Amino acid sequence: MNRKSKRKFRLRTRFFVPAIFILAIALVTLLFPRQGDFKYSFSEGRPWQYGLLTAPFDFPVYKPADQLKTEQDSILRFYEPYYTIDENIEKNAMAEFDADVNLNTKLKSLPPAYILYLRNSLQKIYQSGIMRSEDYDKVFISETQSMRLRKGNLAESKSVETFNTIKSAYEQLLHNTPKSMDAEMIRSADINKYIRENIVYDASTSEKAREEFIQQVSPSTGMVQAGQRIIDQGEIVSPQTYKVLNSLKRVTEERSGRTGNNGWTIFGQLLLVILLFGAFYAYLLFFRPHEYRNRQHVMFMVLLITSFVALTAITSQLDLFNVYIIPYAIVTILIRTFIDSRTALFASLITIILSSLMVPFPFEFVVIQIAVAMVSIFMLKELSERYQLIRSSFFILLAYSLMYIGLVMHQEGNINKIDPVIFLYFFINFIFILFSYSLVYLIEKSFGFISGVSLIELSNINKPILKELSEKAPGTFQHSLQVSNLGMAAAIKIGANASLIRTGALYHDIGKMVNPAFFTENQSPGINPHAGLPFEESARIIINHVRDGVKLAQKNNLPKQIIDFIETHHGTSMPKYFYISWKNANPGKEINEDLFRYPGPDPFSKETAIMMMADAVEAASRSLPEYNEESIRNLVDSLIDSQVTGGYFKLAPITFRDIADIKEVFLQKLQTIYHTRIAYPKLEAE
């Protein structure tokens, strides 16, 4: 990355990261529950946690919603809906009948007595009234089985059985046919087309009457006078006190406009959100600068925190379900898996504190959730196998249960106060955490992360690309295995990611598959393809194994973290054999060093730095004339010191103490690999 690109990257980061935090602050503040001026949390059967509470003003004691609805439903049993008569329906139907007598062949062919009977029957039916079958059934199944028929300003209660539907009216007409008349001739007249509903539901009058019925039920059961004592600290919230508190809350919120749009309240919420998100911003800026500069990591963490806080806000505002169903431990698990433990704990604390501002009983919530966050970190040091998450989930469930039991016994002093339903919420939480394993894959693909599980899957030597490497370049494959072992041991010693190095080492030289015979570890004795080639061409072939490796890795969809090892294992160094050979063959000539330099970049993490050291040491160790502690130590010291002197580790967060420890690990490992073996005795002749 050149200086101009670096400057652009820093500028984007400088504006991008604050913008992400500002958006998160705005969203959380916008979703913050608006609770008016009533700031108390309470629950029936639980002790009152605040001081003495007296009524600040007169207010009614409202009935509980279920009680009020029961009483309203009871009185509505005697409610009668309103209907009106549409006289135009009858006029239009009779006019059509009279017109069809002269035009319609079916009616015209009937004797006059038949036509007179049909006309009179239609008039009687309309005078009785014809209702929609749906309206008829609805009134019929009601308690009163009656309705009110409105004529002008007067309404008369009538039994629904005095009315007809279209079907019953037609059947009545046929049933009442005189015996002297032929019923089949009546049916053939299609008389049903003149039978229409003339009793119409009066929606506005009915709704008004229904409201009047409901208003007969008083919503309250009494009054509380201003200054009257309601409850004091430590007292149990009884059912009656619970009604009083709910009524006070309702009236308080109604007085404040119900939406809580008090300017100072919103400002206070905004200030709290800014301070908490600001604390996380400062933590990343001063204690995790590498993460702060990684925009994807910042977006992932802020999005995760904001999502859970927003879910809490929506749940509290709409009272969707109990907040203990929300698996807050997922924040800890995911950040611990992809970032580190300290950042996971800090992010979890921010999430828990912000959420506690929105939930009832915030003290209990904070105590339980912080304990669960700690257990999540302790029990999930590294997510490399499925059983680890399952085990952690069980310990999280246990932590929830034990913390809840402890809090109840501490506050109530009575184990009988434990609510079994809470354990059901904890179990649902446990199920959600189990399913969080699937989130790991989605987050890896969305944010470019790599988990321990993925590293283990990638390090399987039966992977097609590794199997191909072992077949096309067996020497390179064996070299990669040895580098992997050296790198893992060094990483464990200095606290780097051993799994990442192990996997990166297996893939770092896959580019050699393109021209395997040009690399010494794959050459047969006496065969050297470089013989006769210009030194520049040989250097180009050797250097290109990095570019070829990157292309192969991208083709096989390897993660960016693995590609980093391919790009950095030689850094911007040179293949010195061909560089020095060219210099010796062309004394006095100026050399174009770009032809003899790897594309880089140089290592920029502990893991890639260890990879560069291990690769150089393992390759060079094969050419030692003898293997003893002194020769191996000299080799390790000279190679790594030359890399340090060359400035290849300037971008990596690695210390001289780390490098000294790595040298010792390499020395011990190489001594073990190349230790002197005993000579087996030959069988002497008997």
XYZ file of C-alpha atoms in Angstrom:
686
model
C 0.000 0.000 0.000
C 1.618 3.267 -1.114
C 1.627 6.477 0.877
C -1.298 7.979 -1.039
C -3.430 4.857 -0.528
C -2.573 4.784 3.176
C -3.605 8.421 3.521
C -6.953 7.737 1.832
C -7.503 4.705 4.071
C -6.807 6.764 7.210
C -9.184 9.496 6.057
C -11.961 6.971 5.352
C -11.434 5.374 8.754
C -11.357 8.759 10.479
C -14.823 9.585 9.173
C -16.305 6.095 8.824
C -15.881 4.886 12.406
C -17.369 8.009 14.080
C -20.209 7.913 11.543
C -21.043 4.325 12.518
C -21.163 5.298 16.204
C -23.273 8.392 15.504
C -25.809 6.322 13.540
C -25.956 3.755 16.365
C -26.495 6.501 18.967
C -29.268 8.065 16.900
C -31.036 4.747 16.343
C -30.896 3.645 19.987
C -32.101 7.053 21.205
C -34.940 6.999 18.681
C -36.047 3.542 19.847
C -35.692 4.364 23.533
C -39.009 3.577 25.307
C -40.937 6.712 26.203
C -42.385 6.170 29.672
C -43.696 9.573 30.597
C -42.836 10.744 34.100
C -43.484 7.437 35.877
C -40.061 5.998 36.641
C -40.894 3.070 38.921
C -40.736 -0.634 38.090
C -42.979 -2.967 40.081
C -44.514 -6.406 39.988
C -47.318 -8.020 41.964
C -46.038 -10.143 44.830
C -42.579 -8.518 44.774
C -41.196 -6.023 47.330
C -41.288 -2.290 46.566
C -37.680 -1.230 45.948
C -38.099 2.513 46.333
C -38.894 4.858 49.189
C -42.276 5.952 50.513
C -44.712 6.695 47.687
C -47.698 8.985 48.210
C -50.287 10.081 45.691
C -49.091 13.293 43.968
C -52.666 14.132 42.909
C -56.187 12.719 42.935
C -56.613 9.797 40.555
C -59.084 6.944 40.026
C -58.180 3.306 40.695
C -58.782 1.672 37.342
C -60.011 -1.874 37.038
C -57.627 -4.365 35.454
C -58.119 -4.708 31.712
C -59.361 -8.291 31.936
C -61.889 -7.428 34.665
C -63.153 -4.394 32.734
C -63.498 -6.442 29.561
C -65.409 -9.171 31.409
C -67.889 -6.639 32.797
C -68.273 -4.969 29.416
C -68.849 -8.312 27.708
C -71.427 -9.157 30.363
C -73.504 -6.028 29.751
C -73.119 -6.339 25.981
C -75.090 -9.558 26.179
C -78.212 -7.348 26.301
C -77.114 -5.103 23.451
C -79.339 -5.060 20.342
C -77.932 -3.896 16.992
C -79.856 -1.341 14.914
C -81.326 -1.929 11.453
C -83.393 0.241 9.093
C -85.912 -0.484 6.326
C -84.870 0.493 2.816
C -88.287 1.119 1.211
C -86.759 1.695 -2.220
C -85.825 -1.980 -2.395
C -89.493 -3.031 -2.298
C -90.587 -0.306 -4.750
C -87.917 -1.252 -7.275
C -88.604 -4.979 -6.953
C -92.390 -4.557 -7.385
C -91.915 -2.214 -10.327
C -89.719 -4.812 -12.030
C -92.321 -7.501 -11.314
C -95.129 -5.434 -12.864
C -92.998 -4.606 -15.889
C -92.046 -8.259 -16.420
C -95.695 -9.361 -16.280
C -96.142 -7.690 -19.659
C -92.689 -8.506 -21.053
C -91.501 -11.729 -19.490
C -92.974 -14.778 -21.191
C -92.767 -16.850 -17.999
C -94.910 -14.443 -15.995
C -97.098 -13.518 -18.957
C -98.023 -17.146 -19.533
C -99.344 -17.500 -15.954
C -103.075 -17.166 -15.257
C -104.136 -13.847 -13.637
C -104.860 -15.614 -10.322
C -101.271 -16.814 -10.148
C -99.893 -13.363 -10.852
C -102.151 -11.840 -8.202
C -101.025 -14.445 -5.652
C -97.354 -13.805 -6.419
C -97.728 -10.041 -6.183
C -99.544 -10.174 -2.845
C -97.019 -12.677 -1.473
C -94.113 -10.431 -2.430
C -95.725 -7.467 -0.695
C -96.306 -9.503 2.500
C -92.716 -10.736 2.480
C -91.341 -7.208 2.121
C -93.655 -5.959 4.876
C -92.234 -8.646 7.200
C -88.690 -7.726 6.242
C -85.812 -9.584 4.539
C -82.348 -9.681 6.128
C -78.925 -10.827 4.973
C -78.400 -14.413 6.136
C -75.133 -13.394 7.886
C -76.929 -10.679 9.886
C -79.795 -13.050 10.694
C -77.413 -15.726 12.037
C -75.434 -13.195 14.042
C -78.538 -11.857 15.809
C -80.010 -15.337 16.206
C -77.027 -16.643 18.197
C -76.971 -13.543 20.456
C -78.271 -13.604 24.012
C -81.408 -11.583 23.198
C -82.110 -12.987 19.707
C -83.549 -9.583 18.930
C -82.669 -6.345 17.172
C -83.920 -2.790 16.970
C -85.714 -1.693 13.824
C -85.406 2.056 13.354
C -88.100 4.062 11.603
C -87.256 7.732 11.603
C -86.363 8.751 15.169
C -88.080 5.742 16.717
C -86.654 2.263 17.186
C -88.632 -0.830 18.106
C -87.188 -4.052 19.495
C -88.113 -7.018 17.332
C -87.339 -10.719 17.517
C -85.146 -11.851 14.670
C -87.533 -14.737 13.992
C -90.122 -12.300 12.632
C -87.832 -11.617 9.672
C -86.890 -13.684 6.667
C -83.790 -14.282 4.663
C -83.956 -14.540 0.868
C -83.951 -18.320 1.142
C -86.611 -18.553 3.851
C -88.803 -15.957 2.072
C -88.748 -17.964 -1.155
C -89.488 -21.186 0.698
C -92.375 -19.472 2.542
C -93.852 -18.267 -0.740
C -93.752 -21.784 -2.187
C -95.031 -23.364 1.007
C -98.078 -21.040 1.177
C -99.108 -21.730 -2.409
C -102.896 -22.536 -2.471
C -103.736 -26.153 -3.209
C -105.720 -25.042 -6.218
C -102.533 -23.757 -7.867
C -99.760 -25.759 -9.496
C -96.541 -25.342 -7.426
C -94.390 -26.205 -10.449
C -95.803 -23.235 -12.373
C -94.894 -20.980 -9.425
C -91.306 -22.318 -9.390
C -90.943 -21.824 -13.141
C -91.709 -18.086 -12.773
C -88.240 -17.354 -11.261
C -89.894 -15.354 -8.519
C -86.720 -15.415 -6.399
C -85.184 -12.697 -8.593
C -87.678 -10.222 -7.087
C -86.838 -11.119 -3.471
C -84.139 -8.798 -2.065
C -82.895 -7.730 1.362
C -84.626 -4.583 2.575
C -83.505 -4.697 6.245
C -80.115 -2.938 6.314
C -77.632 -2.804 9.183
C -77.285 0.732 10.634
C -73.571 0.815 11.490
C -73.310 4.332 12.928
C -76.368 4.026 15.206
C -75.352 0.531 16.285
C -71.829 1.611 17.194
C -73.115 4.619 19.096
C -75.542 2.423 21.040
C -72.799 -0.092 21.733
C -70.533 2.632 23.162
C -73.385 3.812 25.385
C -73.741 0.275 26.688
C -70.033 0.013 27.420
C -69.993 3.391 29.177
C -72.485 2.067 31.689
C -69.585 0.034 33.126
C -67.387 2.220 35.299
C -63.657 1.806 34.452
C -62.645 2.531 38.047
C -63.416 1.179 41.489
C -62.631 4.207 43.621
C -60.376 7.247 44.063
C -57.013 7.896 45.669
C -56.687 11.338 47.226
C -53.602 13.526 46.840
C -51.120 12.856 49.682
C -52.585 9.444 50.463
C -49.972 6.814 51.343
C -49.632 4.121 48.657
C -46.606 1.955 49.577
C -43.250 2.122 51.371
C -39.893 0.481 50.743
C -39.767 -3.271 51.416
C -43.543 -3.760 51.417
C -44.930 -6.475 49.165
C -46.979 -5.212 46.228
C -50.422 -6.689 46.979
C -53.078 -7.148 44.272
C -54.903 -3.980 45.398
C -51.684 -1.950 45.601
C -50.772 -3.252 42.166
C -54.036 -1.826 40.811
C -53.310 1.518 42.481
C -49.755 1.655 41.082
C -50.936 0.731 37.591
C -53.575 3.456 37.789
C -51.022 6.035 38.939
C -48.728 5.030 36.074
C -51.548 5.316 33.559
C -52.686 8.736 34.756
C -49.103 10.019 34.953
C -48.396 8.999 31.357
C -51.699 10.482 30.181
C -50.817 13.782 31.849
C -47.401 13.803 30.158
C -48.930 13.189 26.753
C -48.450 9.378 26.907
C -45.521 9.507 24.470
C -43.100 11.005 26.935
C -41.891 13.728 24.581
C -40.449 15.743 27.444
C -37.385 17.544 26.111
C -35.287 16.955 29.207
C -36.180 13.264 29.238
C -35.050 12.804 25.641
C -31.896 14.823 26.304
C -31.098 12.625 29.312
C -31.582 9.463 27.256
C -29.389 10.843 24.474
C -26.685 11.785 26.981
C -26.657 8.292 28.497
C -26.448 6.636 25.090
C -23.652 8.982 23.984
C -21.629 8.336 27.142
C -21.925 4.557 26.895
C -21.201 4.331 23.184
C -18.473 6.944 23.692
C -16.843 4.700 26.302
C -16.731 1.843 23.784
C -15.378 4.194 21.107
C -12.600 5.354 23.464
C -11.797 1.761 24.396
C -11.281 0.827 20.737
C -9.346 4.007 19.979
C -6.862 3.753 22.873
C -6.712 0.051 23.749
C -7.575 -1.679 20.476
C -6.254 0.632 17.740
C -5.858 -2.273 15.332
C -9.577 -3.084 15.681
C -10.466 0.612 15.497
C -8.751 0.840 12.111
C -10.565 -2.246 10.861
C -13.851 -0.841 9.601
C -15.487 -4.228 9.160
C -14.714 -5.176 12.758
C -16.096 -1.879 14.055
C -19.260 -2.222 11.986
C -19.737 -5.801 13.198
C -19.393 -4.917 16.894
C -21.502 -1.747 16.784
C -24.187 -3.483 14.710
C -24.285 -6.380 17.179
C -24.625 -4.078 20.203
C -27.218 -1.888 18.487
C -29.281 -4.873 17.343
C -29.646 -6.294 20.839
C -30.335 -2.913 22.428
C -32.912 -2.142 19.722
C -34.543 -5.546 20.262
C -34.730 -4.802 23.991
C -36.267 -1.384 23.329
C -38.910 -2.775 20.980
C -39.697 -5.643 23.361
C -40.092 -3.286 26.323
C -42.118 -0.761 24.356
C -44.560 -3.272 22.872
C -44.381 -5.804 25.712
C -43.740 -8.607 23.202
C -42.143 -11.145 25.552
C -39.981 -11.403 28.653
C -36.527 -9.842 28.163
C -34.817 -12.918 29.614
C -35.709 -14.732 26.400
C -33.306 -12.441 24.512
C -29.915 -14.268 24.285
C -27.553 -11.430 25.235
C -24.752 -14.002 25.636
C -24.562 -14.163 21.828
C -22.907 -10.719 21.878
C -20.187 -12.095 24.138
C -19.806 -15.359 22.211
C -19.522 -13.811 18.758
C -17.135 -11.008 19.703
C -15.064 -13.451 21.772
C -14.897 -15.807 18.780
C -13.863 -13.217 16.201
C -12.114 -10.480 18.217
C -10.881 -11.137 21.790
C -12.092 -11.698 25.354
C -11.556 -8.180 26.724
C -13.392 -6.544 23.840
C -16.200 -9.099 24.179
C -16.632 -8.292 27.878
C -16.537 -4.531 27.266
C -19.084 -4.753 24.430
C -21.327 -6.960 26.564
C -21.228 -4.481 29.435
C -22.261 -1.652 27.107
C -25.110 -3.794 25.721
C -26.305 -4.835 29.189
C -26.185 -1.340 30.713
C -27.996 0.241 27.762
C -30.621 -2.505 27.853
C -31.063 -2.151 31.627
C -32.249 1.425 31.076
C -35.257 0.034 29.206
C -36.311 -3.018 31.225
C -38.243 -3.458 34.486
C -36.123 -4.336 37.537
C -32.824 -3.125 36.054
C -30.756 -4.105 39.118
C -31.629 -7.805 38.822
C -31.191 -7.631 35.054
C -27.670 -6.175 35.284
C -26.524 -8.624 37.968
C -27.759 -11.681 36.080
C -26.577 -10.617 32.626
C -23.074 -9.586 33.748
C -22.617 -12.944 35.469
C -23.757 -14.734 32.313
C -21.375 -12.647 30.152
C -18.459 -13.641 32.375
C -19.392 -17.320 32.223
C -19.649 -17.054 28.422
C -16.068 -15.782 28.224
C -14.674 -18.291 30.713
C -16.308 -21.285 29.055
C -15.651 -20.382 25.412
C -11.970 -19.650 25.181
C -11.938 -20.644 21.519
C -14.752 -21.838 19.250
C -13.059 -24.654 17.358
C -15.530 -27.511 17.837
C -19.313 -27.727 18.093
C -19.312 -29.332 21.513
C -17.668 -26.211 22.979
C -20.707 -24.071 22.176
C -23.089 -26.749 23.463
C -21.105 -27.005 26.694
C -21.026 -23.225 27.056
C -24.777 -23.042 26.463
C -25.429 -25.441 29.340
C -23.183 -23.430 31.661
C -24.947 -20.227 30.591
C -28.325 -21.839 31.404
C -26.925 -22.915 34.774
C -25.587 -19.403 35.449
C -28.976 -17.839 34.650
C -30.783 -20.279 36.942
C -28.387 -20.019 39.886
C -28.165 -16.211 39.715
C -31.973 -15.947 39.635
C -32.367 -18.311 42.586
C -29.693 -16.426 44.539
C -31.311 -13.046 43.887
C -34.779 -14.256 44.907
C -33.476 -15.776 48.147
C -31.431 -12.632 48.845
C -34.355 -10.256 48.257
C -37.296 -12.348 49.442
C -35.694 -14.646 52.012
C -38.117 -17.329 50.854
C -37.456 -19.985 48.207
C -41.219 -20.299 47.610
C -41.125 -16.900 45.866
C -39.255 -18.421 42.904
C -41.332 -18.172 39.730
C -41.040 -21.415 37.674
C -42.016 -19.571 34.487
C -38.698 -17.685 34.592
C -36.875 -20.985 34.077
C -38.896 -21.505 30.896
C -37.612 -18.142 29.641
C -34.056 -19.218 30.476
C -34.549 -22.459 28.560
C -35.792 -20.604 25.452
C -32.718 -18.380 25.795
C -30.594 -21.544 25.922
C -32.164 -22.817 22.665
C -31.388 -19.528 20.906
C -27.756 -19.699 22.042
C -27.461 -23.241 20.662
C -28.645 -21.990 17.288
C -26.083 -19.172 17.367
C -23.590 -21.679 15.926
C -25.199 -21.073 12.528
C -24.585 -17.338 12.943
C -20.836 -17.953 12.918
C -20.920 -19.026 9.273
C -23.140 -16.105 8.233
C -20.914 -13.570 10.001
C -17.787 -15.064 8.465
C -19.227 -14.583 5.001
C -20.684 -11.144 5.740
C -17.729 -9.544 7.528
C -14.763 -11.553 6.273
C -13.978 -13.182 9.630
C -12.541 -16.635 10.187
C -13.350 -18.794 13.192
C -11.518 -21.671 14.816
C -14.059 -24.065 13.310
C -13.284 -22.839 9.789
C -9.544 -23.034 10.431
C -9.848 -26.657 11.500
C -11.916 -27.461 8.416
C -9.370 -25.721 6.158
C -6.422 -27.519 7.762
C -7.802 -30.915 6.787
C -5.072 -32.297 4.487
C -7.769 -34.127 2.509
C -8.964 -30.791 1.159
C -8.716 -30.984 -2.672
C -6.148 -28.207 -2.993
C -3.882 -29.646 -0.267
C -4.230 -33.117 -1.720
C -3.228 -31.722 -5.099
C -0.225 -30.025 -3.495
C 0.906 -33.301 -1.915
C 0.706 -35.042 -5.310
C 2.230 -32.365 -7.558
C 4.806 -30.961 -5.117
C 5.409 -33.544 -2.357
C 8.573 -31.799 -1.161
C 6.721 -28.511 -0.793
C 3.910 -30.283 1.044
C 6.342 -31.789 3.567
C 8.004 -28.384 3.952
C 4.581 -26.817 4.649
C 3.835 -29.428 7.329
C 7.139 -28.715 9.087
C 6.597 -24.946 8.873
C 3.136 -25.502 10.340
C 4.590 -27.370 13.321
C 7.276 -24.739 13.942
C 4.806 -21.881 13.618
C 2.249 -23.453 15.978
C 4.848 -24.029 18.692
C 6.100 -20.436 18.413
C 2.558 -19.027 18.427
C 1.666 -20.910 21.597
C 4.812 -19.577 23.255
C 4.105 -15.881 22.578
C 0.303 -16.005 22.750
C -0.477 -15.701 19.036
C -3.235 -17.573 17.153
C -1.752 -21.050 16.726
C -4.696 -22.390 14.680
C -4.414 -19.528 12.197
C -0.672 -20.106 11.721
C -1.144 -23.839 11.348
C -3.688 -23.365 8.572
C -1.848 -20.484 6.905
C 1.383 -22.515 6.819
C -0.324 -25.396 5.016
C -1.375 -23.068 2.202
C 1.500 -20.578 2.061
C 3.350 -22.320 -0.796
C 0.443 -23.653 -2.888
C 1.668 -21.446 -5.737
C 4.592 -23.818 -6.239
C 2.177 -26.307 -7.807
C 2.331 -24.275 -11.028
C 6.065 -25.018 -11.545
C 6.967 -27.560 -8.848
C 10.215 -28.765 -10.470
C 11.800 -25.292 -10.200
C 11.910 -25.541 -6.396
C 14.715 -27.527 -4.806
C 12.555 -29.537 -2.404
C 10.741 -31.089 -5.404
C 13.771 -31.717 -7.621
C 15.240 -35.126 -8.337
C 19.008 -35.550 -7.852
C 21.004 -34.224 -10.784
C 18.031 -32.424 -12.408
C 17.865 -28.627 -12.193
C 15.458 -26.793 -14.566
C 17.197 -23.492 -13.748
C 20.338 -24.615 -15.568
C 20.788 -22.476 -18.639
C 18.110 -19.939 -17.668
C 18.975 -16.266 -17.124
C 19.070 -15.348 -13.458
C 16.260 -12.832 -13.998
C 14.021 -15.540 -15.469
C 14.765 -17.953 -12.620
C 14.028 -15.193 -10.105
C 10.772 -14.423 -11.890
C 9.640 -18.067 -11.682
C 10.540 -18.276 -7.991
C 8.864 -14.940 -7.167
C 5.736 -15.829 -9.144
C 4.873 -18.659 -6.765
C 3.466 -15.940 -4.488
C 1.241 -14.460 -7.198
C 0.243 -17.943 -8.413
C -0.594 -18.915 -4.840
C -2.874 -15.908 -4.420
C -4.678 -16.762 -7.678
C -5.160 -20.385 -6.624
C -6.379 -19.309 -3.185
C -8.928 -16.918 -4.669
C -10.068 -19.559 -7.146
C -10.649 -21.983 -4.264
C -12.426 -19.306 -2.156
C -9.879 -19.330 0.657
C -10.431 -16.616 3.306
C -8.469 -13.364 3.129
C -6.677 -14.260 6.384
C -5.120 -17.321 4.684
C -4.229 -15.353 1.559
C -2.343 -12.925 3.839
C 0.116 -15.734 4.685
C 0.687 -16.441 1.002
C 1.407 -12.768 0.267
C 3.601 -12.046 3.308
C 5.674 -15.190 3.905
C 8.515 -13.642 1.863
C 7.478 -10.017 2.451
C 9.414 -7.673 0.165
C 12.635 -9.694 0.458
C 14.678 -11.111 -2.418
C 15.524 -14.618 -3.655
C 19.146 -13.996 -2.716
C 20.608 -16.963 -4.569
C 19.707 -15.560 -7.971
C 20.258 -11.952 -6.907
C 23.791 -12.632 -5.724
C 24.472 -14.902 -8.700
C 23.501 -12.071 -11.088
C 25.698 -9.612 -9.199
C 28.649 -11.978 -9.363
C 28.117 -12.625 -13.063
C 27.737 -8.913 -13.887
C 30.320 -7.013 -11.825
C 30.023 -3.258 -12.035
C 26.610 -3.315 -13.708
C 23.612 -1.650 -12.112
C 20.867 -4.135 -11.228
C 17.142 -3.583 -11.417
C 16.204 -4.777 -7.939
C 12.479 -4.855 -8.788
C 13.194 -7.966 -10.880
C 14.560 -9.698 -7.798
C 12.070 -8.619 -5.142
C 8.916 -10.331 -3.883
C 5.703 -8.258 -4.236
C 4.936 -8.323 -0.506
C 3.525 -6.821 1.621
C 5.695 -7.356 4.679
C 4.147 -9.195 7.653
C 1.686 -7.045 9.594
C 0.620 -9.362 12.437
C 2.284 -11.645 14.939
C 1.070 -14.653 13.006
C 2.406 -13.560 9.607
C 5.720 -12.534 11.218
C 6.115 -15.979 12.790
C 5.238 -17.509 9.415
C 8.061 -15.613 7.685
C 10.585 -16.725 10.312
C 9.445 -20.357 10.319
C 9.466 -20.585 6.523
C 13.019 -19.275 6.225
C 14.405 -21.354 9.099
C 12.807 -24.629 8.002
C 13.957 -24.276 4.397
C 17.530 -23.340 5.358
C 17.799 -26.048 8.006
C 17.691 -28.734 5.303
C 21.030 -27.564 3.933
C 23.058 -27.715 7.163
C 26.127 -29.921 6.853
C 25.718 -31.155 10.413
C 23.034 -30.877 13.069
C 23.974 -29.869 16.588
C 22.849 -27.186 18.987
C 25.516 -24.698 17.904
C 24.923 -25.053 14.161
C 21.165 -24.858 14.532
C 21.363 -21.877 16.873
C 23.688 -20.009 14.507
C 21.328 -20.715 11.614
C 18.244 -19.535 13.487
C 19.963 -16.420 14.854
C 21.475 -15.373 11.557
C 18.300 -15.823 9.519
C 15.918 -14.101 11.935
C 18.413 -11.311 12.776
C 18.832 -10.563 9.073
C 15.044 -10.324 8.719
C 14.882 -7.942 11.680
C 17.745 -5.870 10.268
C 16.020 -5.784 6.887
C 12.989 -4.150 8.546
C 10.538 -6.838 7.510
C 8.776 -6.828 10.896
C 8.234 -3.083 11.236
C 4.496 -3.410 10.551
C 4.005 -6.394 12.870
C 3.114 -5.910 16.569
C 5.941 -8.179 17.703
C 8.559 -7.407 20.365
C 12.227 -8.346 20.760
C 11.164 -10.537 23.676
C 8.760 -12.373 21.369
C 11.508 -12.845 18.781
C 13.901 -14.226 21.421
C 11.242 -16.707 22.563
C 10.552 -17.733 18.962
C 14.243 -18.425 18.405
C 14.342 -20.726 21.416
C 11.266 -22.607 20.249
C 12.753 -23.083 16.770
C 16.019 -24.293 18.285
C 14.279 -26.899 20.429
C 12.007 -28.083 17.631
C 14.809 -28.387 15.064
C 16.988 -30.253 17.535
C 14.136 -32.712 18.034
C 13.607 -33.101 14.293
C 17.304 -33.546 13.444
C 18.473 -35.374 16.561
C 21.144 -38.014 16.147
C 19.711 -41.462 15.776
C 21.398 -44.575 17.118
C 22.962 -46.956 14.660
C 21.409 -50.371 14.629
C 23.963 -53.198 15.144
C 24.640 -55.586 12.312
C 24.119 -59.259 12.846
C 27.533 -60.912 13.169
C 28.107 -64.212 11.554
C 27.585 -67.144 13.880
